[in-house]
Amino acid sequence: MEITTRSLWTLIHGMGFGALYLLAGSGAIAFLYQRFSADAPAAPSPGKDHLLGIYLAVMAALAWLTVLTGTYIIYPWYRAAPPKGTTSLGDYPRSLLLSNPATSQWHLIGMEWKEHVAWLVPIAITAAAVVVIRYARDLKYHPQLRVALHGFIVLSLFAAGIAGFFGAMLDKNAPVEGGQTVQLVQGEKQ
Amino acid sequence: MSTQNTIPRHDSALVPNGPGAAAILAAGIGSFAVAVLTVAADKSALVKNLLAIYKPTGALSGVTTASIVVWLAAWAILEWRWQKKNVSLRSINIVAFALLGLSLLLTFPPLGDLL
């Protein structure tokens, strides 16, 4: 069982940081709702407020790790131009997609949207995390801040969903491959 | 026996909403900067070249770096102005969500191409 270093980074970026962010997002909405719903206890333990702040801070860290690995590690491999005379475009995903009208829109719409919209996620969730950490228990006195928090988390999930969907489809149509091979498990000849 | 523990800690908000509003509006401004610079780089070869501060990543490096600078600068300025104030958070929310919504739309290439 082997994997290339580029595939490994793609996994870390998408299935690791990105997927964890998406999973954590629904938890954050539930957490926020439970904490501030009408039937929530009037004076919950301060630990719960701290936990929500820590939860959102971890989400922010995941969002930053996702966009930074995507932009500065994987994207350069994706967009590298093939040398003149290259016949096999397997190591050049962007060129491979653009070489075929049936796949070119995956780059022209999919990647072009994904690479930019993904950056809205860390901006929105960092703001949400800072607000929760800063206000903590006082948030219950600021209904409009809670509206903003819910909205930011939902919007960040929507943007992350767009990026995740196109990331998966791009990887299906033109995976980022290459680099050194890492052997995960040594198999036996059958 | 002291009754202090049964008295609510706050009767009204102690922390003004200004710092929260600053974070919310600055995030809207930062997101909108991503969208504006994306469209600008797409429309102008000069802007695209100027934004390619890290060649392997191309203009995306400049679009995102500049947007983060705009976001953090806006946040610092708004925080400084609103630190001890209560502001109209409803209006701030409307503006911030409008900016975030526009950013989602403008980064969508078929819509960005219409400009």
Coordinates of C-alpha atoms in Angstrom, one line a residue:
Chain A
M1 CA 0.0 0.0 0.0
E2 CA 1.7 3.2 -1.2
I3 CA 0.8 6.8 -1.6
T4 CA 2.7 9.7 -3.2
T5 CA 3.7 12.7 -1.1
R6 CA 1.4 14.9 -3.3
S7 CA -1.5 12.6 -2.7
L8 CA -0.7 12.6 1.0
W9 CA -0.8 16.4 1.2
T10 CA -4.1 16.4 -0.7
L11 CA -5.5 14.0 1.8
I12 CA -4.3 16.0 4.8
H13 CA -5.7 19.2 3.2
G14 CA -9.1 17.8 2.1
M15 CA -9.9 14.7 4.1
G16 CA -8.1 16.0 7.2
F17 CA -8.4 19.7 7.9
G18 CA -11.3 20.4 5.4
A19 CA -13.5 17.5 6.3
L20 CA -13.0 18.0 10.0
Y21 CA -14.0 21.7 9.6
L22 CA -17.3 20.6 7.9
L23 CA -18.0 18.1 10.6
A24 CA -17.3 20.6 13.3
G25 CA -19.5 23.2 11.7
S26 CA -22.8 21.4 12.4
G27 CA -21.6 20.8 16.0
A28 CA -21.0 24.5 16.4
I29 CA -24.5 25.5 15.3
A30 CA -26.0 22.9 17.7
F31 CA -23.7 24.1 20.5
L32 CA -24.6 27.8 19.9
Y33 CA -28.3 27.0 19.7
Q34 CA -28.3 24.9 22.8
R35 CA -26.4 27.5 24.7
F36 CA -28.6 30.4 23.9
S37 CA -32.0 28.9 23.2
A38 CA -35.0 30.1 25.3
D39 CA -35.0 27.0 27.5
A40 CA -31.3 27.1 28.1
P41 CA -30.3 27.4 31.8
A42 CA -30.1 31.1 32.9
A43 CA -26.7 30.6 34.4
P44 CA -24.8 27.7 32.8
S45 CA -21.4 26.9 34.1
P46 CA -18.6 29.2 32.9
G47 CA -16.9 26.1 31.5
K48 CA -19.6 25.8 28.8
D49 CA -18.8 29.3 27.6
H50 CA -15.1 28.6 27.5
L51 CA -15.7 25.3 25.7
L52 CA -17.7 27.1 22.9
G53 CA -14.8 29.6 22.5
I54 CA -12.2 26.8 22.4
Y55 CA -14.4 24.9 19.9
L56 CA -14.7 27.8 17.5
A57 CA -10.9 28.6 17.9
V58 CA -10.1 25.0 16.9
M59 CA -12.5 25.4 13.9
A60 CA -10.6 28.7 13.0
A61 CA -7.3 26.8 13.2
L62 CA -8.6 24.1 10.9
A63 CA -9.9 26.7 8.4
W64 CA -6.5 28.4 8.3
L65 CA -4.6 25.1 8.0
T66 CA -7.0 24.1 5.1
V67 CA -6.5 27.3 3.1
L68 CA -2.8 27.6 3.7
T69 CA -2.0 24.0 2.8
G70 CA -4.3 24.3 -0.2
T71 CA -2.9 27.6 -1.5
Y72 CA 0.8 27.2 -0.7
I73 CA 1.4 23.4 -1.0
I74 CA -1.1 21.8 -3.3
Y75 CA -2.1 24.7 -5.6
P76 CA 1.4 25.2 -7.0
W77 CA 1.5 21.5 -8.0
Y78 CA -2.0 21.8 -9.5
R79 CA -1.2 24.8 -11.7
A80 CA 2.3 24.0 -12.7
A81 CA 2.8 24.4 -16.5
P82 CA 4.0 21.4 -18.4
P83 CA 7.3 21.7 -20.2
K84 CA 7.1 22.0 -24.0
G85 CA 6.7 18.7 -25.7
T86 CA 5.0 17.0 -22.7
T87 CA 2.5 14.4 -24.0
S88 CA 1.3 13.0 -20.8
L89 CA -0.5 15.7 -18.7
G90 CA -1.1 13.4 -15.7
D91 CA 1.3 15.4 -13.5
Y92 CA -0.3 18.7 -14.6
P93 CA -3.9 18.7 -13.4
R94 CA -4.8 22.2 -14.6
S95 CA -3.5 21.6 -18.1
L96 CA -5.1 18.2 -18.2
L97 CA -8.5 19.6 -17.3
L98 CA -8.2 22.5 -19.8
S99 CA -7.1 20.1 -22.6
N100 CA -10.5 18.6 -22.9
P101 CA -13.8 20.6 -23.4
A102 CA -15.6 17.9 -21.3
T103 CA -13.5 18.7 -18.2
S104 CA -12.3 22.3 -18.7
Q105 CA -15.2 23.8 -16.7
W106 CA -14.1 21.9 -13.7
H107 CA -11.1 24.2 -13.7
L108 CA -12.7 27.4 -15.1
I109 CA -15.7 27.3 -12.7
G110 CA -14.8 24.8 -10.0
M111 CA -11.2 25.6 -9.2
E112 CA -11.5 29.3 -9.9
W113 CA -14.4 29.5 -7.4
K114 CA -13.0 27.1 -4.9
E115 CA -9.6 28.8 -4.6
H116 CA -11.1 32.2 -3.7
V117 CA -14.3 31.3 -1.9
A118 CA -12.4 29.1 0.6
W119 CA -10.7 32.2 2.0
L120 CA -14.0 33.6 3.2
V121 CA -14.1 30.7 5.7
P122 CA -11.2 31.5 8.0
I123 CA -12.1 35.2 8.0
A124 CA -15.7 34.5 9.1
I125 CA -14.9 31.8 11.6
T126 CA -12.0 33.7 13.2
A127 CA -14.3 36.7 13.7
A128 CA -16.9 34.4 15.3
A129 CA -14.3 32.7 17.6
V130 CA -13.0 36.1 18.8
V131 CA -16.5 37.4 19.5
V132 CA -17.4 34.3 21.6
I133 CA -14.1 34.3 23.5
R134 CA -14.3 38.0 24.2
Y135 CA -17.9 38.2 25.3
A136 CA -18.3 34.7 26.8
R137 CA -21.3 34.9 29.3
D138 CA -22.1 38.5 28.2
L139 CA -23.2 37.1 24.8
K140 CA -26.7 36.5 26.3
Y141 CA -27.1 40.2 26.5
H142 CA -26.3 40.8 22.8
P143 CA -29.0 39.1 20.6
Q144 CA -27.7 40.8 17.5
L145 CA -24.2 39.5 18.1
R146 CA -25.7 36.0 18.4
V147 CA -27.5 36.5 15.1
A148 CA -24.2 37.4 13.5
L149 CA -22.5 34.4 15.0
H150 CA -25.1 32.0 13.6
G151 CA -24.9 33.7 10.2
F152 CA -21.1 33.6 10.1
I153 CA -21.0 30.0 11.0
V154 CA -23.6 29.0 8.4
L155 CA -22.0 31.1 5.7
S156 CA -18.6 29.7 6.5
L157 CA -20.0 26.2 6.3
F158 CA -21.6 27.0 2.9
A159 CA -18.3 28.4 1.5
A160 CA -16.4 25.4 2.9
G161 CA -19.0 23.1 1.3
I162 CA -18.5 24.7 -2.1
A163 CA -14.7 24.4 -1.7
G164 CA -15.0 20.8 -0.5
F165 CA -17.4 19.7 -3.3
F166 CA -15.2 21.2 -6.0
G167 CA -12.1 19.8 -4.3
A168 CA -13.5 16.3 -4.4
M169 CA -14.6 16.6 -8.0
L170 CA -11.3 18.1 -9.2
D171 CA -9.5 15.3 -7.5
K172 CA -11.7 12.8 -9.2
N173 CA -11.2 14.3 -12.7
A174 CA -7.5 15.3 -12.4
P175 CA -5.8 14.2 -9.1
V176 CA -2.7 15.9 -7.9
E177 CA -0.2 13.1 -8.2
G178 CA 3.5 12.7 -8.1
G179 CA 6.4 13.3 -5.8
Q180 CA 8.1 10.6 -3.7
T181 CA 6.3 7.4 -3.0
V182 CA 5.6 6.6 0.6
Q183 CA 5.1 2.9 1.5
L184 CA 2.4 2.6 4.1
V185 CA 2.1 -1.2 4.3
Q186 CA 4.3 -3.8 2.7
G187 CA 2.1 -6.4 1.0
E188 CA 2.8 -10.0 0.1
K189 CA 2.7 -11.4 -3.4
Q190 CA -0.5 -13.4 -4.0
Chain B
M1 CA -25.5 33.8 55.2
S2 CA -24.5 35.7 52.1
T3 CA -27.0 35.9 49.2
Q4 CA -24.4 37.1 46.8
N5 CA -24.3 33.8 44.9
T6 CA -28.0 34.0 44.0
I7 CA -27.8 37.5 42.6
P8 CA -27.3 37.5 38.8
R9 CA -23.9 38.7 37.9
H10 CA -25.2 41.2 35.3
D11 CA -28.4 43.0 35.0
S12 CA -27.4 44.4 31.6
A13 CA -24.5 43.9 29.2
L14 CA -21.2 45.0 30.7
V15 CA -19.1 44.7 27.5
P16 CA -20.4 47.2 24.9
N17 CA -21.3 45.8 21.5
G18 CA -18.7 47.9 19.7
P19 CA -15.8 45.4 19.7
G20 CA -18.1 42.6 18.5
A21 CA -19.5 44.9 15.8
A22 CA -15.9 45.7 14.7
A23 CA -15.1 42.0 14.3
I24 CA -18.3 41.4 12.3
L25 CA -18.0 44.4 10.0
A26 CA -14.2 43.8 9.5
A27 CA -14.9 40.2 8.4
G28 CA -17.4 41.5 5.8
I29 CA -14.9 44.0 4.5
G30 CA -12.1 41.4 4.4
S31 CA -14.3 39.0 2.5
F32 CA -15.4 41.7 0.1
A33 CA -11.7 42.5 -0.5
V34 CA -11.1 38.9 -1.6
A35 CA -14.0 39.3 -4.1
V36 CA -12.9 42.7 -5.5
L37 CA -9.3 41.7 -5.9
T38 CA -10.3 38.4 -7.5
V39 CA -12.4 40.3 -10.1
A40 CA -9.6 42.9 -10.6
A41 CA -7.0 40.3 -11.2
D42 CA -9.2 38.6 -13.7
K43 CA -9.9 41.8 -15.6
S44 CA -6.4 43.3 -15.7
A45 CA -3.2 41.7 -16.6
L46 CA -1.3 44.4 -14.8
V47 CA -3.2 43.8 -11.5
K48 CA -2.7 40.1 -12.0
N49 CA 1.1 40.5 -12.3
L50 CA 1.2 42.9 -9.4
L51 CA -0.6 40.4 -7.2
A52 CA 1.6 37.4 -8.1
I53 CA 3.8 38.0 -5.1
Y54 CA 4.6 34.2 -4.8
K55 CA 5.1 32.9 -8.3
P56 CA 4.2 29.2 -7.8
T57 CA 0.7 30.3 -6.5
G58 CA 0.3 33.2 -8.9
A59 CA -2.1 36.1 -8.3
L60 CA -4.0 34.0 -5.6
S61 CA -1.1 34.8 -3.2
G62 CA -1.5 38.5 -3.6
V63 CA -5.3 38.4 -3.6
T64 CA -5.4 36.6 -0.3
T65 CA -2.5 38.4 1.4
A66 CA -3.8 41.9 0.5
S67 CA -7.3 40.9 1.6
I68 CA -6.0 39.7 5.0
V69 CA -4.1 43.0 5.3
V70 CA -7.3 44.9 4.5
W71 CA -9.3 42.7 6.9
L72 CA -6.9 43.2 9.8
A73 CA -6.5 46.9 9.2
A74 CA -10.2 47.4 9.1
W75 CA -10.6 45.4 12.3
A76 CA -7.9 47.4 14.1
I77 CA -9.4 50.8 13.0
L78 CA -13.0 49.8 13.9
E79 CA -11.9 48.3 17.2
W80 CA -10.1 51.5 18.1
R81 CA -13.1 53.6 17.2
W82 CA -15.8 51.4 18.8
Q83 CA -14.0 49.8 21.7
K84 CA -16.1 51.5 24.4
K85 CA -19.2 52.2 22.4
N86 CA -22.6 50.6 21.7
V87 CA -23.4 50.8 18.0
S88 CA -26.4 49.9 15.9
L89 CA -25.5 46.3 15.5
R90 CA -28.6 45.5 13.4
S91 CA -27.3 47.9 10.6
I92 CA -23.8 46.5 11.0
N93 CA -25.1 43.0 10.6
I94 CA -27.0 43.9 7.5
V95 CA -23.9 45.5 5.9
A96 CA -21.6 42.6 6.9
F97 CA -23.9 40.0 5.6
A98 CA -24.5 41.9 2.4
L99 CA -20.7 42.1 1.9
L100 CA -20.3 38.4 2.6
G101 CA -23.1 37.5 0.2
L102 CA -21.7 39.7 -2.5
S103 CA -18.3 38.0 -1.9
L104 CA -19.8 34.6 -2.4
L105 CA -21.5 35.8 -5.7
L106 CA -18.6 37.8 -7.1
T107 CA -16.0 35.0 -6.6
F108 CA -18.3 32.7 -8.7
P109 CA -16.6 33.0 -12.1
P110 CA -19.6 33.3 -14.4
L111 CA -20.9 36.2 -12.3
G112 CA -17.5 37.9 -11.9
D113 CA -17.1 37.7 -15.7
L114 CA -20.3 39.7 -16.2
L115 CA -18.7 42.8 -14.6

